[in-house]
Short mmCIF file of C-alpha atoms in Angstrom, two decimals:
data_model
loop_
_atom_site.label_atom_id
_atom_site.label_comp_id
_atom_site.label_asym_id
_atom_site.label_seq_id
_atom_site.Cartn_x
_atom_site.Cartn_y
_atom_site.Cartn_z
CA MET A 14 -31.91 25.43 -11.23
CA LYS A 15 -32.21 28.36 -14.25
CA GLN A 16 -31.70 31.23 -12.22
CA LEU A 17 -28.54 29.20 -10.55
CA PHE A 18 -27.00 29.06 -14.26
CA ASN A 19 -28.27 32.23 -15.13
CA LEU A 20 -26.22 33.22 -11.72
CA ILE A 21 -22.83 31.41 -12.90
CA ARG A 22 -23.13 33.50 -16.43
CA GLN A 23 -23.48 36.80 -14.68
CA HIS A 24 -20.32 35.88 -12.77
CA ARG A 25 -18.16 34.31 -15.29
CA PHE A 26 -14.84 35.47 -13.30
CA TYR A 27 -15.62 34.87 -10.38
CA THR A 28 -17.22 31.19 -10.82
CA ALA A 29 -14.03 30.60 -13.39
CA ILE A 30 -11.97 31.18 -10.08
CA CYS A 31 -13.16 29.45 -7.41
CA VAL A 32 -13.73 25.98 -10.14
CA ILE A 33 -9.79 26.41 -10.66
CA GLY A 34 -9.11 26.79 -6.53
CA THR A 35 -11.57 24.07 -6.44
CA ALA A 36 -10.01 21.36 -8.23
CA VAL A 37 -6.50 22.40 -7.52
CA THR A 38 -7.11 22.27 -3.31
CA VAL A 39 -9.07 19.46 -4.34
CA ALA A 40 -5.93 17.48 -7.24
CA PHE A 41 -4.06 17.69 -3.87
CA VAL A 42 -6.26 16.49 -1.30
CA MET A 43 -7.05 13.80 -2.67
CA VAL A 44 -3.56 12.96 -3.85
CA VAL A 45 -2.71 12.22 -0.31
CA VAL A 46 -5.58 10.12 0.65
CA MET A 47 -5.20 7.87 -2.05
CA VAL A 48 -1.88 7.44 -1.37
CA TYR A 49 -2.15 6.69 2.21
CA ASP A 50 -5.36 4.63 1.14
CA PHE A 51 -3.77 2.22 -1.73
CA ARG A 52 -0.79 2.32 0.87
CA THR A 53 -3.25 0.65 3.60
CA ALA A 54 -6.85 0.01 2.01
CA ASN A 55 -7.90 -4.23 2.46
CA VAL A 56 -6.98 -4.97 -1.29
CA ALA A 57 -6.23 -7.45 -3.12
CA PRO A 58 -3.99 -9.10 -2.42
CA GLU A 59 -3.40 -8.48 0.58
CA THR A 60 -6.97 -8.00 1.70
CA ARG A 61 -5.74 -8.56 5.30
CA ARG A 62 -3.94 -5.57 5.70
CA SER A 63 -6.35 -4.30 8.77
CA ARG A 64 -5.78 -7.03 10.66
CA THR A 65 -1.82 -7.84 9.35
CA MET A 66 0.72 -7.46 11.23
CA TYR A 67 5.02 -8.20 9.86
CA HIS A 68 8.41 -9.32 11.45
CA ASP A 69 10.57 -8.13 9.77
CA GLY A 70 13.51 -9.02 11.44
CA THR A 71 15.24 -9.68 15.02
CA LEU A 72 18.85 -8.85 16.77
CA LEU A 73 20.93 -11.66 16.35
CA MET A 74 24.57 -11.74 18.10
CA ARG A 75 26.73 -14.22 21.14
CA ASN A 76 25.12 -14.90 24.47
CA ASP A 77 28.32 -12.36 25.14
CA GLY A 78 27.48 -9.13 23.38
CA THR A 79 29.82 -9.59 20.68
CA SER A 80 29.40 -10.89 16.88
CA ARG A 81 26.11 -9.03 15.95
CA MET A 82 24.86 -9.75 12.91
CA GLY A 83 22.03 -7.54 12.47
CA TYR A 84 18.77 -8.22 12.04
CA GLN A 85 18.01 -11.21 10.10
CA GLY A 86 15.28 -12.55 9.75
CA LEU A 87 14.20 -16.46 11.26
CA GLY A 88 15.72 -20.20 11.01
CA PRO A 89 13.74 -22.49 11.46
CA MET A 90 13.75 -23.28 15.11
CA ALA A 91 13.54 -20.28 15.74
CA PHE A 92 10.33 -19.82 13.80
CA HIS A 93 8.90 -22.82 14.77
CA ALA A 94 9.32 -21.26 18.40
CA LEU A 95 8.45 -17.90 17.76
CA TYR A 96 5.13 -18.53 16.06
CA ASP A 97 3.65 -21.81 16.71
CA SER A 98 0.13 -21.80 18.05
CA LEU A 99 0.71 -18.35 18.98
CA PRO A 100 -2.50 -17.47 20.42
CA GLY A 101 -4.31 -14.40 18.72
CA VAL A 102 -3.39 -15.29 15.23
CA ASP A 103 -5.93 -16.37 13.26
CA ARG A 104 -3.19 -17.16 9.97
CA LEU A 105 0.31 -17.05 8.93
CA THR A 106 2.76 -17.32 6.08
CA TRP A 107 6.15 -17.05 6.28
CA HIS A 108 8.35 -15.74 2.90
CA GLY A 109 12.11 -15.33 2.58
CA GLY A 110 12.35 -11.47 0.98
CA LEU A 111 12.96 -10.03 -2.14
CA TRP A 112 15.65 -10.57 -3.75
CA LYS A 113 17.24 -9.76 -7.48
CA ALA A 114 17.47 -12.60 -10.15
CA VAL A 115 17.97 -13.01 -13.84
CA CYS A 116 15.72 -15.78 -15.63
CA ALA A 117 16.13 -16.13 -19.27
CA LEU A 118 14.37 -18.46 -22.61
CA PRO A 119 17.69 -21.60 -22.75
CA ALA A 120 19.69 -20.86 -25.89
CA SER A 121 18.41 -16.88 -25.34
CA SER A 122 20.91 -14.34 -24.81
CA ASP A 123 17.99 -11.92 -23.75
CA ARG A 124 18.24 -11.91 -20.14
CA ARG A 125 15.91 -9.90 -17.81
CA SER A 126 15.89 -9.21 -14.22
CA VAL A 127 13.71 -10.16 -11.82
CA PHE A 128 12.44 -9.91 -8.50
CA LEU A 129 11.81 -12.97 -6.91
CA ARG A 130 10.17 -14.21 -3.76
CA PRO A 131 10.31 -17.42 -1.80
CA VAL A 132 6.89 -17.64 -0.65
CA ALA A 133 5.63 -20.50 2.15
CA ALA A 134 3.11 -23.34 0.84
CA ASP A 135 -0.17 -21.06 1.74
CA TRP A 136 1.24 -18.19 0.16
CA PHE A 137 -1.48 -18.40 -2.73
CA ASP A 138 -4.30 -18.13 0.79
CA TYR A 139 -2.85 -15.91 2.07
CA PHE A 140 -2.94 -13.38 -0.44
CA ARG A 141 -5.49 -13.14 -3.33
CA TYR A 142 -3.55 -13.40 -6.63
CA ASP A 143 -5.42 -12.95 -9.82
CA PHE A 144 -4.78 -15.79 -11.29
CA VAL A 145 -4.94 -15.07 -15.29
CA ALA A 146 -3.71 -19.03 -16.46
CA GLY A 147 -2.38 -22.35 -14.04
CA ARG A 148 -3.04 -21.99 -10.94
CA PRO A 149 -0.29 -22.34 -7.60
CA PHE A 150 1.70 -24.66 -7.27
CA THR A 151 0.82 -28.09 -5.79
CA ARG A 152 1.83 -29.67 -2.43
CA ALA A 153 3.92 -31.98 -4.34
CA GLU A 154 5.68 -29.03 -6.67
CA TYR A 155 6.58 -27.43 -3.41
CA ASP A 156 7.90 -30.29 -1.73
CA ALA A 157 9.65 -30.67 -4.93
CA ALA A 158 11.38 -27.51 -5.27
CA ARG A 159 12.05 -27.47 -1.59
CA ALA A 160 14.04 -29.82 -2.21
CA ALA A 161 15.74 -29.15 -5.93
CA PHE A 162 19.00 -28.22 -4.77
CA GLU A 163 22.20 -29.74 -3.54
CA VAL A 164 25.22 -28.78 -2.38
CA ALA A 165 27.92 -27.93 -5.21
CA GLY A 166 31.23 -28.08 -3.56
CA ASP A 167 32.82 -25.20 -5.23
CA GLU A 168 34.14 -22.01 -4.97
CA PHE A 169 31.86 -19.66 -7.08
CA ARG A 170 28.66 -20.92 -5.22
CA SER A 171 27.26 -23.26 -2.02
CA PHE A 172 24.91 -24.52 -3.83
CA ARG A 173 22.94 -25.79 -6.76
CA ASN A 174 19.56 -27.50 -8.79
CA ARG A 175 20.11 -31.22 -8.49
CA ASP A 176 21.66 -32.45 -12.18
CA ASP A 177 19.67 -35.11 -12.16
CA GLY A 178 17.56 -34.38 -15.27
CA VAL A 179 14.48 -34.47 -12.86
CA LEU A 180 13.03 -30.98 -13.44
CA ARG A 181 12.06 -29.96 -9.52
CA ARG A 182 11.70 -25.99 -9.55
CA PHE A 183 8.15 -25.10 -9.76
CA VAL A 184 7.25 -21.32 -10.03
CA VAL A 185 4.47 -18.91 -10.59
CA ILE A 186 5.26 -15.68 -12.63
CA SER A 187 3.95 -11.95 -13.20
CA GLU A 188 1.30 -11.98 -16.49
CA SER A 189 4.23 -9.14 -17.97
CA LEU A 190 7.11 -11.30 -16.96
CA ALA A 191 5.11 -14.11 -19.38
CA ARG A 192 4.29 -11.99 -21.80
CA GLN A 193 7.26 -11.04 -22.50
CA LEU A 194 9.50 -14.72 -22.35
CA PHE A 195 6.10 -16.54 -24.10
CA GLY A 196 4.35 -14.01 -25.72
CA SER A 197 1.12 -14.65 -23.42
CA ALA A 198 -0.02 -16.08 -19.79
CA ASP A 199 -1.73 -19.95 -21.32
CA ARG A 200 1.70 -19.99 -22.87
CA ALA A 201 3.93 -19.63 -20.30
CA VAL A 202 2.20 -22.22 -18.32
CA GLY A 203 4.14 -25.90 -18.08
CA SER A 204 7.18 -23.32 -20.36
CA ASP A 205 10.44 -24.11 -18.83
CA PHE A 206 12.90 -21.63 -18.20
CA LEU A 207 16.06 -20.51 -16.69
CA MET A 208 16.69 -18.92 -13.64
CA ASP A 209 19.49 -17.45 -12.72
CA PHE A 210 20.84 -20.68 -14.99
CA GLN A 211 18.95 -23.12 -13.78
CA PRO A 212 15.93 -25.10 -15.09
CA VAL A 213 12.53 -24.58 -13.86
CA ARG A 214 8.60 -24.41 -14.93
CA ALA A 215 6.09 -22.13 -14.63
CA VAL A 216 2.91 -23.88 -13.46
CA GLY A 217 0.43 -20.64 -13.18
CA VAL A 218 0.46 -16.90 -13.95
CA VAL A 219 -0.62 -14.59 -11.87
CA ARG A 220 -2.11 -10.64 -13.10
CA ASP A 221 0.83 -7.78 -12.51
CA VAL A 222 1.01 -7.13 -8.89
CA SER A 223 2.27 -3.49 -7.86
CA PRO A 224 4.74 -2.70 -5.77
CA ILE A 225 2.40 -1.08 -3.73
CA PHE A 226 1.96 -4.16 -2.18
CA GLN A 227 4.82 -4.42 -0.61
CA THR A 228 4.78 -7.93 0.54
CA ALA A 229 2.48 -9.27 -2.12
CA TYR A 230 5.14 -8.22 -4.88
CA ALA A 231 7.14 -10.25 -7.09
CA ASP A 232 8.30 -10.58 -10.65
CA VAL A 233 8.60 -15.06 -9.43
CA TRP A 234 7.15 -16.22 -6.15
CA GLU A 235 9.09 -19.95 -6.01
CA PRO A 236 9.17 -22.96 -3.49
CA PHE A 237 10.36 -21.18 0.17
CA PRO A 238 13.95 -24.08 -0.49
CA LEU A 239 15.27 -25.88 2.12
CA THR A 240 18.67 -24.18 1.77
CA ASN A 241 16.79 -21.19 3.03
CA GLU A 242 15.36 -23.00 5.81
CA ASP A 243 18.03 -26.06 6.77
CA GLY A 244 21.02 -25.58 4.65
CA ALA A 245 21.22 -22.06 5.12
CA TYR A 246 25.50 -20.98 6.64
CA LEU A 247 23.28 -18.31 8.92
CA ASN A 248 21.21 -21.18 10.13
CA ILE A 249 23.65 -23.60 10.55
CA GLY A 250 25.89 -21.12 12.23
CA THR A 251 24.20 -20.15 15.01
CA GLY A 252 22.24 -22.85 15.86
CA GLY A 253 18.74 -22.14 14.09
CA LEU A 254 18.20 -19.31 15.40
CA GLY A 255 19.07 -16.71 12.36
CA GLY A 256 17.67 -17.42 8.65
CA TYR A 257 15.19 -16.22 6.28
CA HIS A 258 12.03 -16.73 7.69
CA TYR A 259 10.21 -13.56 7.95
CA PRO A 260 6.10 -13.87 9.45
CA VAL A 261 3.18 -12.64 7.73
CA PHE A 262 0.49 -13.10 10.06
CA SER A 263 -3.62 -12.07 10.25
CA LEU A 264 -5.41 -11.50 14.19
CA ASP A 265 -7.92 -12.67 15.73
CA PRO A 266 -11.06 -9.81 15.90
CA GLY A 267 -9.63 -8.80 18.74
CA ALA A 268 -6.56 -9.36 19.31
CA GLN A 269 -4.00 -6.86 20.34
CA PRO A 270 -1.15 -6.16 18.69
CA ALA A 271 0.66 -5.34 21.88
CA ILE A 272 -0.74 -8.23 23.69
CA ILE A 273 0.73 -10.69 20.29
CA ARG A 274 4.05 -7.84 20.70
CA ALA A 275 3.99 -8.98 25.39
CA GLU A 276 3.62 -12.83 23.76
CA VAL A 277 6.63 -12.67 21.97
CA GLU A 278 9.37 -11.18 23.71
CA ARG A 279 8.00 -13.44 26.42
CA ARG A 280 9.39 -16.32 23.97
CA VAL A 281 11.93 -15.46 22.90
CA GLU A 282 13.37 -14.30 26.50
CA GLN A 283 12.41 -18.11 27.05
CA LEU A 284 14.16 -19.02 23.83
CA ASN A 285 17.39 -17.26 25.04
CA SER A 286 17.27 -18.37 28.95
CA GLN A 287 18.14 -22.06 27.22
CA GLY A 288 22.07 -21.54 27.42
CA LEU A 289 22.55 -20.98 23.07
CA GLU A 290 25.67 -19.75 22.12
CA PHE A 291 24.14 -16.95 20.27
CA VAL A 292 20.72 -15.16 21.55
CA LEU A 293 18.60 -13.74 19.85
CA LYS A 294 16.66 -9.56 20.67
CA ASP A 295 14.48 -6.96 19.77
CA PRO A 296 11.85 -8.66 17.87
CA ARG A 297 11.04 -6.30 15.33
CA LEU A 298 6.81 -6.82 14.82
CA TYR A 299 4.85 -3.92 12.92
CA THR A 300 0.97 -3.25 12.32
CA HIS A 301 0.86 -2.57 8.51
CA ILE A 302 0.29 1.03 9.18
CA GLN A 303 3.41 1.32 11.61
CA TYR A 304 5.49 -1.01 8.65
CA THR A 305 4.56 0.96 5.98
CA PHE A 306 5.17 4.55 7.21
CA PHE A 307 7.92 5.87 9.18
CA ARG A 308 8.91 2.85 10.28
CA ASP A 309 10.61 2.60 14.04
CA ALA A 310 10.30 5.85 14.26
CA ASP A 311 8.01 6.72 17.25
CA ILE A 312 5.67 8.51 14.64
CA ASP A 313 1.63 8.24 14.21
CA ALA A 314 0.79 8.27 10.36
CA ARG A 315 -2.85 8.73 10.86
CA LEU A 316 -2.35 12.03 12.76
CA VAL A 317 0.70 13.00 10.63
CA TYR A 318 -1.89 12.71 7.54
CA ALA A 319 -4.98 14.27 9.17
CA LEU A 320 -2.76 17.28 9.80
CA LEU A 321 -1.58 17.56 6.14
CA LEU A 322 -5.49 17.32 5.18
CA LEU A 323 -6.28 19.79 7.55
CA ILE A 324 -3.35 22.23 6.12
CA LEU A 325 -4.65 21.20 2.90
CA PHE A 326 -8.27 22.44 3.77
CA VAL A 327 -7.71 25.46 5.24
CA VAL A 328 -5.25 27.84 3.37
CA PRO A 329 -7.01 27.51 -0.22
CA ALA A 330 -10.08 28.14 1.51
CA VAL A 331 -8.88 31.31 3.16
CA GLY A 332 -8.04 32.39 0.05
CA ILE A 333 -11.44 31.40 -1.47
CA SER A 334 -13.90 32.92 1.11
CA GLY A 335 -11.95 36.85 0.51
CA LEU A 336 -12.69 36.04 -2.91
CA VAL A 337 -16.49 34.76 -1.85
CA HIS A 338 -16.25 37.48 0.17
CA ALA A 339 -15.91 40.56 -2.16
CA GLN A 340 -18.85 38.40 -3.94
CA MET A 341 -21.02 38.68 -1.25
CA GLN A 342 -20.66 42.34 -1.42
CA SER A 343 -22.25 43.50 -4.96
CA ARG A 344 -25.31 40.94 -4.48
CA LEU A 345 -25.87 42.51 -0.73
CA PRO A 346 -29.06 44.43 -1.84
CA GLU A 347 -30.60 41.52 -3.48
CA ILE A 348 -29.83 39.61 -0.18
CA ALA A 349 -31.53 42.82 1.58
CA ILE A 350 -34.48 42.64 -0.54
CA ARG A 351 -35.12 38.54 0.21
CA LYS A 352 -34.70 40.00 4.05
CA ALA A 353 -37.15 42.01 3.29
CA TYR A 354 -39.90 40.11 1.97
CA GLY A 355 -39.68 37.54 4.98
CA ALA A 356 -36.77 35.10 3.83
CA SER A 357 -34.80 34.11 6.99
CA ASN A 358 -31.13 34.13 7.39
CA THR A 359 -31.31 30.06 7.32
CA ASP A 360 -33.20 30.42 4.11
CA ILE A 361 -30.57 32.87 2.46
CA ILE A 362 -27.47 31.19 3.42
CA GLY A 363 -28.47 27.68 2.81
CA ARG A 364 -29.24 29.52 -0.58
CA LEU A 365 -26.10 30.75 -1.29
CA PHE A 366 -23.83 27.46 0.52
CA GLY A 367 -26.64 25.75 -2.70
CA GLU A 368 -25.27 27.92 -5.71
CA SER A 369 -21.55 27.53 -4.40
CA LEU A 370 -22.33 23.49 -3.74
CA LEU A 371 -22.31 23.81 -7.81
CA THR A 372 -19.41 25.19 -8.62
CA THR A 373 -17.56 23.48 -5.85
CA LEU A 374 -18.87 19.93 -7.02
CA LEU A 375 -17.58 21.04 -10.64
CA GLY A 376 -14.37 21.89 -8.90
CA GLY A 377 -14.02 18.66 -7.39
CA LEU A 378 -14.89 16.48 -10.34
CA LEU A 379 -12.12 18.20 -12.24
CA GLY A 380 -9.37 18.15 -9.58
CA TYR A 381 -10.78 14.74 -9.13
CA VAL A 382 -9.66 14.06 -12.95
CA LEU A 383 -6.78 15.73 -11.92
CA SER A 384 -5.27 13.91 -9.41
CA CYS A 385 -5.50 10.60 -11.10
CA LEU A 386 -3.06 11.76 -13.67
CA LEU A 387 -0.69 13.57 -11.41
CA VAL A 388 -0.82 9.52 -9.17
CA VAL A 389 -0.07 7.68 -12.11
CA ALA A 390 2.50 10.11 -13.26
CA GLY A 391 4.19 10.71 -9.78
CA SER A 392 3.77 7.11 -9.24
CA LEU A 393 7.76 6.73 -9.14
CA TRP A 394 7.95 9.46 -6.75
CA LEU A 395 5.03 8.41 -4.72
CA PHE A 396 5.40 5.54 -4.26
CA GLY A 397 8.65 4.44 -5.11
CA THR A 398 9.88 1.24 -2.69
CA GLY A 399 14.26 2.11 -2.94
CA GLY A 400 14.73 0.50 -6.45
CA ILE A 401 11.72 -2.33 -6.03
CA GLY A 402 9.63 -2.32 -9.09
CA GLU A 403 11.06 0.89 -9.99
CA GLY A 404 10.70 1.59 -14.19
CA HIS A 405 6.78 0.36 -13.45
CA ILE A 406 4.78 1.35 -10.02
CA LEU A 407 1.13 0.14 -10.86
CA VAL A 408 -1.56 2.55 -10.90
CA GLY A 409 -4.43 0.32 -12.39
CA ILE A 410 -7.83 1.69 -12.89
CA ASP A 411 -9.76 -0.78 -9.51
CA LEU A 412 -7.55 1.42 -7.21
CA LEU A 413 -8.39 4.73 -8.57
CA LEU A 414 -11.57 4.26 -9.65
CA ARG A 415 -13.49 3.06 -6.08
CA PRO A 416 -16.63 4.06 -4.91
CA TRP A 417 -14.39 5.56 -2.07
CA MET A 418 -12.82 7.55 -3.44
CA PHE A 419 -16.17 9.14 -5.31
CA LEU A 420 -17.20 9.41 -1.59
CA SER A 421 -14.13 11.18 -0.32
CA MET A 422 -13.81 13.53 -2.83
CA LEU A 423 -17.62 14.28 -2.54
CA ALA A 424 -16.70 14.90 1.04
CA ALA A 425 -13.85 17.03 0.53
CA CYS A 426 -16.33 18.80 -1.59
CA LEU A 427 -18.50 19.67 1.17
CA VAL A 428 -16.01 20.51 3.89
CA PHE A 429 -14.60 22.71 1.47
CA ASN A 430 -17.80 24.67 0.43
CA ALA A 431 -18.53 25.30 4.26
CA LEU A 432 -15.29 26.29 5.44
CA SER A 433 -14.69 29.10 2.41
CA THR A 434 -18.77 29.60 1.83
CA LEU A 435 -20.26 30.69 5.37
CA VAL A 436 -18.25 33.04 6.93
CA PRO A 437 -18.81 35.28 4.42
CA ALA A 438 -22.85 33.83 4.30
CA CYS A 439 -23.17 34.63 7.30
CA MET A 440 -21.68 38.00 7.22
CA ALA A 441 -23.56 39.43 4.46
CA VAL A 442 -26.69 38.16 6.44
CA ARG A 443 -25.90 40.09 9.31
CA ARG A 444 -26.01 43.39 7.68
CA SER A 445 -28.46 46.54 7.77
CA ILE A 446 -31.79 45.96 5.71
CA SER A 447 -32.23 49.71 5.27
CA TYR A 448 -28.64 50.63 5.69
CA THR A 449 -27.46 48.23 2.61
CA LEU A 450 -30.75 49.36 -0.29
CA VAL A 451 -29.72 53.13 0.86
CA GLY A 452 -26.44 52.21 -0.76
CA GLY A 453 -24.42 51.02 2.62
CA GLU A 454 -22.21 48.75 2.92
#
């Protein structure tokens, strides 16, 4: 080891260039790995990603092909017809999409724009949220909140909170919203505030969820209201086919997404054969990777990322390899003497590889730190989701400092070191001993 450090001191310029080149390469490689990993790994609250499928809308139209309404969520009748007792499904929940809302404290003019997600009763069982205070809404609170609206009967809105003096809406909010409104999560639990100018009560506070988690993310979660199920115009006007149900479900071990799609499409055809005024077409069912990358495009995200990583490795490795080759020329006499004393080519290559590995690992650690800084600083660009959560994409330490990330960094260093070192080392050990010792190259 002492000899190794002495060698590094003798070739400080070469070492510095290799460390910097390795650091930059590993940084960009790790950024790509992190982006893919953050989007696909089974990480709380979305701990079922590898087995999850999403129903992201179905084409809705009249039976004669007219009055196309585009891709809509499912109404209650269609939801139960397509997903009740669906074979191969381990667990199923649903949500009503993500909506912009305005919240404020009573008698306060300080209004805040938030993202609201109506969810099913078992939403907090399906996803693993970290409750820092309070709890999810109970079944009684869920049922009460579902029935909290009544027909408004005016020209400005279709529904309003029931005006009977009884608070019926119970919600779960994020930790940052709790601090903004009440100063702390503990003070938020049991406190009332206004959501779209209607009173609600916070029963639980969860640790902030990053918009990286596209389905689990929100600022406020409320029970899926009956107005979105039975009273919505889209539902009533289409006989229960159109609505706001967006199913999310995990597959049984061994279940295949293609079989699930085939069964849902069979049920769609069966539903359409009943002679209804409206019909459904083309249910959009995605695995998590399909839902996250290149949705509706016939592109394999894993292949795209693999090719990108290959390019990021090979191109810099070729440049560093040239530098290593130049440095090897100055060590040819040393290599020739070692061979003269009986060292095999394998021994010499192994030594050269080990010497290079130290600088590569140093560059890898520096590159890992740089990649974390790039991901945090460029989170809006790397993870931006069309304005959802814009301005506060959270990339926590729990995502950045995981064992898998360190193992990925070490693997990247080994691969990069092998690509940049082995070829020059092999060329160096093949030189003739006598030719090298007399000054030939």
